[in-house]
Amino acid sequence: MSFPWAEQYKPKHPFMRWLDDRLPLPRLAYNSVGGGYPVPRNLNYMWNFGVLAGLALVIQIVTGIVLAMHYESSAVTAFASTQHIDRDVNQGWFLRDLHANGASFFFIVTYLHIFRGLYYGSYKPPREMVWMLGLVIFLLMMATAFMGYVLPWGQMSFWAAKVITGLFGAIPLVGEPIQHWLLGGYAPDQPTLTRFFSLHYLLPFVIAGVVILHIWALHIPGSGNPTGVDVKTPQDTVPFHPYYTAKDGWFALLGLMLLALLVFFLPDYLGHPVNYVPANPLSTPSHIVPEWYFWPYYAILRAFTWNFLWIPAKLWGVMAMFASILLLFLLPWLDKSPVRSGRYRPMFRIFFVFLILDVLVLGYCGGMPAEEPYVMISQVATAYYFAHFLIILPILSMVERTLPLPNSISESVLDGAPAHA
């Protein structure tokens, strides 16, 4: 299909022609994020979170590189080096608060990006690979964030490392060797910091590589849209630049303003006060919790309190926690409805609201102590979470009566009026 406005890149300056012949980076940029990339004309603001996530990754990499220049991955001096960054390094407090809150910002944006994909069916053919590469990015983010949480070597950092790595010890046969390999010993100590610091520094660049694959996979079928209807004519699209570069640009500025409010006025709001106490292996905090973005999975982990089928409760919890994420890889095959967008699936919309509420309940329970009624609520919410994907979605895809789809994207935008190029 030809797009009248999407002309091939034609450099005019002699140097640009010379460069384009030998290293066609300008052509690549033009066809990827410029006027040569056709985009559905009806994308709403939920499609802006992908760009915002990329911006968050850049912030994390840049601030992380500078912080690494002043951080000491030593069990003796790690905590003191973070205080040194806050108090003695020029603008160190800003960089550290931006990096710490930037991680929360990254996860907020990513969660919104994922739920947008769930609602609008972004996991459905032909975009299965886009969805799965996005989940790989999410898993790498979680690993990176966990190891970064350990680096300040405060009380919560130390005990979170002990608890989370202890999960691997529940795996039969290979669990304890894996746990000892991760820690570099039998408890978090100097080797743990060395390993986690090196991996925490490396993984963001791996994430950046997978992001490139994610965008590449997206450009093959093209972007989805709120109607879920495929592009049929050139009138269904507009060039990415200037329309969506302008839209993404102002939205990114709004996101940065909200991040600035968090960094300058509430820098410790999403943290834990116990982490401002140096790590002490002899003093266990009364309530050990990971960062807030892990709370739903932490609630699923703690929801299993009894042994079943000769499998310990701890192992059930570990398997359920990992399965809650790996399950999302199967969505293209679990939801077989021919309609992509939740706009045209009335029953799906109702259960989607239930899913959001369920995840919020899991997150709340994950941040609470492991006592009643939070454990019981976590068990109910965990059961619904798995039922939603394994039972409700497959049944809905067979029995749901969907609303009629528009004939084209242009029809949905212009309400049936004839489209003009």
Short mmCIF file of C-alpha atoms in Angstrom, two decimals:
data_model
loop_
_atom_site.label_atom_id
_atom_site.label_comp_id
_atom_site.label_asym_id
_atom_site.label_seq_id
_atom_site.Cartn_x
_atom_site.Cartn_y
_atom_site.Cartn_z
CA MET A 1 0.00 0.00 0.00
CA SER A 2 1.41 3.39 -0.97
CA PHE A 3 1.08 6.47 1.19
CA PRO A 4 1.14 9.71 -0.85
CA TRP A 5 2.74 11.71 1.94
CA ALA A 6 5.30 9.05 2.93
CA GLU A 7 7.95 9.90 0.33
CA GLN A 8 11.32 8.23 0.43
CA TYR A 9 14.09 10.08 2.18
CA LYS A 10 15.93 12.25 -0.36
CA PRO A 11 18.89 14.13 1.13
CA LYS A 12 19.64 17.46 -0.51
CA HIS A 13 22.95 18.45 1.04
CA PRO A 14 26.01 16.79 -0.60
CA PHE A 15 27.35 15.60 2.76
CA MET A 16 23.98 14.03 3.68
CA ARG A 17 23.85 12.26 0.31
CA TRP A 18 27.38 10.95 0.88
CA LEU A 19 26.45 9.76 4.39
CA ASP A 20 23.18 8.20 3.26
CA ASP A 21 24.99 6.16 0.61
CA ARG A 22 27.51 4.76 3.09
CA LEU A 23 25.69 4.74 6.47
CA PRO A 24 21.96 5.39 6.00
CA LEU A 25 21.22 6.50 9.57
CA PRO A 26 19.19 9.57 8.44
CA ARG A 27 17.07 7.29 6.24
CA LEU A 28 16.57 4.90 9.18
CA ALA A 29 15.48 7.73 11.48
CA TYR A 30 13.16 9.20 8.83
CA ASN A 31 11.47 5.86 8.20
CA SER A 32 11.27 4.95 11.91
CA VAL A 33 10.19 8.11 13.72
CA GLY A 34 9.86 10.65 10.93
CA GLY A 35 7.62 11.51 8.03
CA GLY A 36 8.26 8.17 6.35
CA TYR A 37 6.50 6.12 9.03
CA PRO A 38 2.71 5.82 8.57
CA VAL A 39 0.77 5.73 11.85
CA PRO A 40 -2.98 5.21 12.40
CA ARG A 41 -4.63 8.58 12.67
CA ASN A 42 -6.76 7.71 15.72
CA LEU A 43 -4.15 6.94 18.40
CA ASN A 44 -5.20 8.28 21.80
CA TYR A 45 -3.02 9.36 24.71
CA MET A 46 -2.59 5.79 25.97
CA TRP A 47 -0.18 5.32 23.05
CA ASN A 48 2.12 7.99 24.48
CA PHE A 49 3.37 5.83 27.32
CA GLY A 50 5.73 3.86 25.08
CA VAL A 51 7.75 6.97 24.30
CA LEU A 52 7.56 8.01 27.95
CA ALA A 53 9.00 4.61 28.96
CA GLY A 54 11.88 5.14 26.53
CA LEU A 55 12.54 8.55 28.05
CA ALA A 56 12.52 7.01 31.54
CA LEU A 57 15.10 4.43 30.41
CA VAL A 58 17.38 7.20 29.11
CA ILE A 59 17.08 9.06 32.43
CA GLN A 60 17.98 5.90 34.36
CA ILE A 61 21.00 5.14 32.18
CA VAL A 62 22.39 8.69 32.27
CA THR A 63 21.92 9.20 36.02
CA GLY A 64 23.11 5.66 36.74
CA ILE A 65 26.39 6.18 34.87
CA VAL A 66 27.15 9.35 36.87
CA LEU A 67 26.19 7.73 40.19
CA ALA A 68 28.41 4.73 39.41
CA MET A 69 31.39 7.10 39.28
CA HIS A 70 30.92 7.88 42.99
CA TYR A 71 29.47 4.65 44.37
CA GLU A 72 31.64 2.07 46.16
CA SER A 73 30.40 -1.52 45.98
CA SER A 74 31.89 -2.49 49.32
CA ALA A 75 29.95 -3.90 52.26
CA VAL A 76 31.98 -1.56 54.50
CA THR A 77 31.60 1.68 52.54
CA ALA A 78 28.51 1.24 50.29
CA PHE A 79 26.10 2.95 52.70
CA ALA A 80 28.58 5.75 53.42
CA SER A 81 29.16 6.29 49.69
CA THR A 82 25.43 6.90 49.15
CA GLN A 83 25.53 9.49 51.93
CA HIS A 84 28.62 11.00 50.31
CA ILE A 85 26.71 11.29 47.03
CA ASP A 86 23.82 13.01 48.79
CA ARG A 87 25.94 15.45 50.81
CA ASP A 88 29.27 16.07 49.09
CA VAL A 89 28.93 15.44 45.34
CA ASN A 90 27.79 18.46 43.33
CA GLN A 91 24.08 17.93 42.64
CA GLY A 92 24.52 14.39 43.93
CA TRP A 93 21.29 14.57 45.93
CA PHE A 94 19.43 15.47 42.75
CA LEU A 95 20.95 12.67 40.69
CA ARG A 96 20.29 10.07 43.38
CA ASP A 97 16.70 11.19 43.98
CA LEU A 98 16.10 11.36 40.24
CA HIS A 99 17.49 7.85 39.79
CA ALA A 100 15.52 6.37 42.70
CA ASN A 101 12.24 8.05 41.80
CA GLY A 102 12.95 7.57 38.11
CA ALA A 103 12.73 3.81 38.72
CA SER A 104 9.23 4.26 40.17
CA PHE A 105 8.35 6.57 37.26
CA PHE A 106 9.62 3.91 34.82
CA PHE A 107 7.42 1.23 36.41
CA ILE A 108 4.32 3.46 36.56
CA VAL A 109 4.66 4.23 32.85
CA THR A 110 5.37 0.60 32.00
CA TYR A 111 2.37 -0.69 33.96
CA LEU A 112 0.12 1.79 32.13
CA HIS A 113 1.69 0.69 28.85
CA ILE A 114 1.00 -2.98 29.67
CA PHE A 115 -2.61 -2.38 30.72
CA ARG A 116 -3.17 -0.38 27.54
CA GLY A 117 -1.94 -3.42 25.61
CA LEU A 118 -4.26 -5.69 27.60
CA TYR A 119 -7.30 -3.50 26.95
CA TYR A 120 -6.72 -2.85 23.25
CA GLY A 121 -5.54 -6.38 22.42
CA SER A 122 -1.98 -5.43 21.49
CA TYR A 123 -0.96 -9.05 22.11
CA LYS A 124 -3.14 -10.37 19.29
CA PRO A 125 -1.84 -11.33 15.82
CA PRO A 126 0.14 -10.02 14.07
CA ARG A 127 1.81 -8.28 17.06
CA GLU A 128 2.57 -11.29 19.29
CA MET A 129 6.32 -10.73 19.03
CA VAL A 130 5.95 -7.06 19.98
CA TRP A 131 4.04 -8.12 23.10
CA MET A 132 6.51 -10.84 24.10
CA LEU A 133 9.55 -8.62 23.62
CA GLY A 134 7.80 -6.04 25.80
CA LEU A 135 7.40 -8.67 28.53
CA VAL A 136 11.10 -9.54 28.23
CA ILE A 137 11.85 -5.85 28.82
CA PHE A 138 9.56 -5.94 31.87
CA LEU A 139 11.36 -8.97 33.34
CA LEU A 140 14.75 -7.32 32.77
CA MET A 141 13.43 -4.16 34.46
CA MET A 142 12.38 -6.16 37.50
CA ALA A 143 15.79 -7.83 37.78
CA THR A 144 17.58 -4.50 37.36
CA ALA A 145 15.37 -2.73 39.91
CA PHE A 146 15.78 -5.48 42.51
CA MET A 147 19.57 -5.39 42.27
CA GLY A 148 19.55 -1.59 42.37
CA TYR A 149 17.45 -1.67 45.55
CA VAL A 150 20.20 -3.69 47.25
CA LEU A 151 23.04 -1.29 46.40
CA PRO A 152 22.41 1.43 49.07
CA TRP A 153 23.08 -1.35 51.64
CA GLY A 154 20.52 -0.09 54.14
CA GLN A 155 18.49 -2.34 56.39
CA MET A 156 15.71 -2.94 53.86
CA SER A 157 18.25 -3.43 51.06
CA PHE A 158 20.08 -6.12 53.00
CA TRP A 159 17.02 -8.01 54.19
CA ALA A 160 15.20 -7.73 50.87
CA ALA A 161 18.26 -9.33 49.25
CA LYS A 162 18.20 -12.11 51.83
CA VAL A 163 14.47 -12.78 51.44
CA ILE A 164 14.24 -12.55 47.64
CA THR A 165 17.34 -14.64 46.93
CA GLY A 166 16.04 -17.09 49.53
CA LEU A 167 13.15 -17.81 47.17
CA PHE A 168 15.52 -19.68 44.88
CA GLY A 169 16.40 -21.95 47.79
CA ALA A 170 12.87 -23.38 47.57
CA ILE A 171 13.60 -24.91 44.14
CA PRO A 172 14.40 -28.63 44.54
CA LEU A 173 17.95 -29.84 43.86
CA VAL A 174 19.32 -26.71 42.14
CA GLY A 175 17.77 -24.02 44.37
CA GLU A 176 20.43 -23.71 47.04
CA PRO A 177 23.39 -23.71 44.58
CA ILE A 178 21.66 -20.95 42.61
CA GLN A 179 21.05 -18.97 45.79
CA HIS A 180 24.68 -19.33 46.90
CA TRP A 181 25.89 -18.35 43.43
CA LEU A 182 23.73 -15.20 43.43
CA LEU A 183 24.91 -14.18 46.90
CA GLY A 184 28.49 -15.31 46.45
CA GLY A 185 28.16 -17.07 49.80
CA TYR A 186 25.61 -18.08 52.37
CA ALA A 187 24.35 -14.58 53.20
CA PRO A 188 24.38 -11.12 51.55
CA ASP A 189 27.87 -9.67 51.85
CA GLN A 190 30.71 -8.20 49.81
CA PRO A 191 30.43 -10.68 46.88
CA THR A 192 26.68 -9.96 46.70
CA LEU A 193 27.27 -6.24 46.28
CA THR A 194 29.95 -6.83 43.65
CA ARG A 195 27.71 -9.12 41.61
CA PHE A 196 24.61 -6.94 41.93
CA PHE A 197 26.45 -3.73 41.11
CA SER A 198 27.99 -5.18 37.94
CA LEU A 199 24.67 -6.64 36.77
CA HIS A 200 22.73 -3.52 37.71
CA TYR A 201 25.12 -1.48 35.57
CA LEU A 202 24.98 -3.94 32.64
CA LEU A 203 21.28 -4.78 32.37
CA PRO A 204 19.98 -1.30 31.37
CA PHE A 205 22.07 -1.56 28.21
CA VAL A 206 20.60 -5.01 27.58
CA ILE A 207 17.15 -3.46 28.06
CA ALA A 208 18.05 -0.76 25.52
CA GLY A 209 18.98 -3.50 23.03
CA VAL A 210 15.68 -5.32 23.55
CA VAL A 211 13.84 -2.00 23.20
CA ILE A 212 15.35 -1.66 19.73
CA LEU A 213 14.06 -5.16 18.88
CA HIS A 214 10.67 -4.22 20.37
CA ILE A 215 10.42 -1.15 18.12
CA TRP A 216 11.70 -3.10 15.12
CA ALA A 217 9.05 -5.79 15.65
CA LEU A 218 6.41 -3.04 15.94
CA HIS A 219 7.37 -1.48 12.61
CA ILE A 220 6.80 -4.71 10.69
CA PRO A 221 3.00 -4.94 11.21
CA GLY A 222 2.69 -1.26 12.14
CA SER A 223 1.13 0.31 15.21
CA GLY A 224 -2.20 -0.88 16.53
CA ASN A 225 -4.99 1.56 17.25
CA PRO A 226 -7.97 1.99 19.62
CA THR A 227 -10.46 0.42 17.20
CA GLY A 228 -8.31 -2.65 16.54
CA VAL A 229 -9.15 -2.31 12.83
CA ASP A 230 -6.29 -2.75 10.36
CA VAL A 231 -5.10 0.10 8.16
CA LYS A 232 -6.92 -0.23 4.83
CA THR A 233 -6.28 3.00 2.91
CA PRO A 234 -3.76 5.83 3.05
CA GLN A 235 -6.53 7.99 4.54
CA ASP A 236 -6.35 5.84 7.70
CA THR A 237 -2.86 7.10 8.52
CA VAL A 238 -0.83 10.23 9.11
CA PRO A 239 2.96 10.66 9.15
CA PHE A 240 4.56 10.08 12.53
CA HIS A 241 6.30 13.45 12.19
CA PRO A 242 5.09 16.10 12.85
CA TYR A 243 1.77 14.79 14.21
CA TYR A 244 2.90 12.28 16.82
CA THR A 245 6.30 13.76 17.54
CA ALA A 246 4.44 16.90 18.67
CA LYS A 247 1.91 14.87 20.65
CA ASP A 248 4.62 12.71 22.28
CA GLY A 249 6.75 15.79 22.93
CA TRP A 250 4.25 17.72 25.03
CA PHE A 251 3.16 14.53 26.82
CA ALA A 252 6.80 13.77 27.69
CA LEU A 253 7.12 17.31 29.07
CA LEU A 254 4.04 16.71 31.25
CA GLY A 255 5.54 13.44 32.50
CA LEU A 256 8.83 15.15 33.34
CA MET A 257 6.95 17.85 35.27
CA LEU A 258 5.21 15.18 37.39
CA LEU A 259 8.55 13.44 37.95
CA ALA A 260 10.08 16.79 38.98
CA LEU A 261 7.30 17.30 41.55
CA LEU A 262 8.13 13.89 43.02
CA VAL A 263 11.90 14.49 43.04
CA PHE A 264 11.83 18.01 44.49
CA PHE A 265 8.89 17.84 46.89
CA LEU A 266 8.40 14.15 47.79
CA PRO A 267 11.79 12.51 47.19
CA ASP A 268 11.34 9.85 49.90
CA TYR A 269 7.60 9.27 49.57
CA LEU A 270 7.94 5.99 47.65
CA GLY A 271 10.92 4.74 49.65
CA HIS A 272 11.17 3.08 53.03
CA PRO A 273 12.58 4.92 56.09
CA VAL A 274 14.30 1.76 57.39
CA ASN A 275 16.63 1.91 54.39
CA TYR A 276 18.27 5.00 55.90
CA VAL A 277 19.69 2.74 58.61
CA PRO A 278 22.94 0.92 57.70
CA ALA A 279 22.59 -2.81 57.00
CA ASN A 280 22.80 -4.92 60.15
CA PRO A 281 22.69 -8.73 59.77
CA LEU A 282 21.93 -9.06 63.51
CA SER A 283 18.80 -6.87 63.50
CA THR A 284 15.81 -8.02 61.45
CA PRO A 285 13.21 -5.33 60.55
CA SER A 286 9.75 -6.08 61.88
CA HIS A 287 8.22 -5.75 58.40
CA ILE A 288 10.30 -6.59 55.32
CA VAL A 289 8.87 -5.34 52.03
CA PRO A 290 10.30 -4.83 48.54
CA GLU A 291 9.74 -1.66 46.54
CA TRP A 292 6.10 -0.81 45.84
CA TYR A 293 6.18 -1.97 42.20
CA PHE A 294 6.83 -5.55 43.39
CA TRP A 295 4.00 -5.62 45.91
CA PRO A 296 1.41 -7.48 43.75
CA TYR A 297 3.90 -10.30 43.12
CA TYR A 298 4.97 -10.31 46.77
CA ALA A 299 1.30 -10.76 47.75
CA ILE A 300 1.00 -13.72 45.37
CA LEU A 301 4.18 -15.21 46.86
CA ARG A 302 2.80 -14.96 50.42
CA ALA A 303 -0.69 -16.19 49.48
CA PHE A 304 0.39 -19.83 49.74
CA THR A 305 0.47 -20.87 53.37
CA TRP A 306 -0.07 -24.63 53.22
CA ASN A 307 1.68 -27.63 51.67
CA PHE A 308 -0.15 -29.35 48.82
CA LEU A 309 0.66 -32.50 46.82
CA TRP A 310 3.89 -32.96 48.77
CA ILE A 311 5.08 -29.59 47.50
CA PRO A 312 6.01 -27.05 50.21
CA ALA A 313 3.95 -23.87 50.45
CA LYS A 314 7.06 -21.77 49.82
CA LEU A 315 7.69 -23.50 46.50
CA TRP A 316 4.03 -23.05 45.49
CA GLY A 317 4.39 -19.35 46.22
CA VAL A 318 7.58 -19.05 44.16
CA MET A 319 6.04 -20.90 41.21
CA ALA A 320 2.87 -18.80 41.38
CA MET A 321 4.84 -15.54 41.52
CA PHE A 322 6.84 -16.38 38.40
CA ALA A 323 3.79 -17.89 36.68
CA SER A 324 1.84 -14.65 37.19
CA ILE A 325 4.26 -12.96 34.79
CA LEU A 326 5.06 -15.85 32.45
CA LEU A 327 1.31 -16.37 32.00
CA LEU A 328 1.18 -13.11 30.06
CA PHE A 329 3.36 -14.66 27.34
CA LEU A 330 0.46 -17.05 26.58
CA LEU A 331 -2.16 -14.32 26.11
CA PRO A 332 -2.11 -14.42 22.28
CA TRP A 333 -3.31 -18.02 22.50
CA LEU A 334 -5.55 -17.75 25.57
CA ASP A 335 -7.69 -14.92 24.17
CA LYS A 336 -8.90 -16.08 20.74
CA SER A 337 -11.55 -13.40 20.21
CA PRO A 338 -11.31 -12.04 16.63
CA VAL A 339 -11.97 -8.52 18.00
CA ARG A 340 -8.86 -6.82 19.35
CA SER A 341 -10.10 -3.69 21.08
CA GLY A 342 -11.94 -3.71 24.39
CA ARG A 343 -14.08 -0.86 23.02
CA TYR A 344 -16.17 -3.40 21.13
CA ARG A 345 -16.20 -6.13 23.82
CA PRO A 346 -18.77 -5.18 26.50
CA MET A 347 -18.26 -8.21 28.77
CA PHE A 348 -14.48 -7.99 28.40
CA ARG A 349 -14.59 -4.38 29.64
CA ILE A 350 -16.35 -5.41 32.83
CA PHE A 351 -13.82 -8.13 33.63
CA PHE A 352 -10.96 -5.81 32.69
CA VAL A 353 -12.10 -3.42 35.44
CA PHE A 354 -12.18 -6.40 37.82
CA LEU A 355 -8.60 -7.25 36.81
CA ILE A 356 -7.39 -3.70 37.54
CA LEU A 357 -9.09 -3.73 40.94
CA ASP A 358 -7.65 -7.17 41.64
CA VAL A 359 -4.08 -6.03 40.89
CA LEU A 360 -4.57 -2.95 43.09
CA VAL A 361 -5.81 -5.18 45.94
CA LEU A 362 -2.79 -7.47 45.50
CA GLY A 363 -0.51 -4.44 45.58
CA TYR A 364 -2.10 -3.15 48.78
CA CYS A 365 -1.87 -6.56 50.49
CA GLY A 366 1.75 -6.96 49.35
CA GLY A 367 2.69 -3.82 51.23
CA MET A 368 0.93 -4.93 54.41
CA PRO A 369 2.29 -7.34 57.08
CA ALA A 370 1.83 -11.07 56.45
CA GLU A 371 -1.14 -11.39 58.80
CA GLU A 372 -4.91 -11.63 58.61
CA PRO A 373 -6.98 -10.38 56.92
CA TYR A 374 -4.33 -9.48 54.32
CA VAL A 375 -3.23 -13.08 53.72
CA MET A 376 -6.79 -14.27 53.11
CA ILE A 377 -7.52 -11.32 50.80
CA SER A 378 -4.28 -12.08 48.91
CA GLN A 379 -5.39 -15.68 48.45
CA VAL A 380 -8.75 -14.63 46.98
CA ALA A 381 -7.12 -11.99 44.75
CA THR A 382 -4.47 -14.46 43.56
CA ALA A 383 -7.14 -17.00 42.68
CA TYR A 384 -9.02 -14.40 40.65
CA TYR A 385 -5.84 -13.23 38.89
CA PHE A 386 -5.13 -16.70 37.50
CA ALA A 387 -8.81 -17.38 36.83
CA HIS A 388 -9.05 -14.19 34.77
CA PHE A 389 -6.40 -15.32 32.28
CA LEU A 390 -6.85 -19.09 32.36
CA ILE A 391 -10.65 -19.37 32.60
CA ILE A 392 -12.51 -16.10 32.03
CA LEU A 393 -10.64 -14.85 28.92
CA PRO A 394 -10.85 -18.17 27.00
CA ILE A 395 -14.57 -18.48 27.79
CA LEU A 396 -15.24 -14.84 26.87
CA SER A 397 -13.53 -15.29 23.52
CA MET A 398 -16.03 -18.07 22.72
CA VAL A 399 -19.32 -16.73 24.11
CA GLU A 400 -19.05 -12.93 24.05
CA ARG A 401 -21.26 -11.02 21.60
CA THR A 402 -19.12 -8.14 20.38
CA LEU A 403 -20.27 -4.80 19.04
CA PRO A 404 -20.04 -4.11 15.27
CA LEU A 405 -16.63 -2.81 14.19
CA PRO A 406 -16.22 0.29 12.00
CA ASN A 407 -15.38 -0.38 8.38
CA SER A 408 -12.16 1.60 8.64
CA ILE A 409 -10.12 3.80 10.93
CA SER A 410 -11.19 6.86 8.95
CA GLU A 411 -14.84 5.96 9.49
CA SER A 412 -14.34 5.71 13.25
CA VAL A 413 -12.50 9.06 13.34
CA LEU A 414 -14.82 11.00 11.05
CA ASP A 415 -18.03 9.30 12.25
CA GLY A 416 -18.88 7.96 8.84
CA ALA A 417 -18.04 11.12 6.90
CA PRO A 418 -15.92 10.65 3.75
CA ALA A 419 -12.19 10.80 4.48
CA HIS A 420 -9.85 13.21 2.75
CA ALA A 421 -6.14 12.72 2.23
#
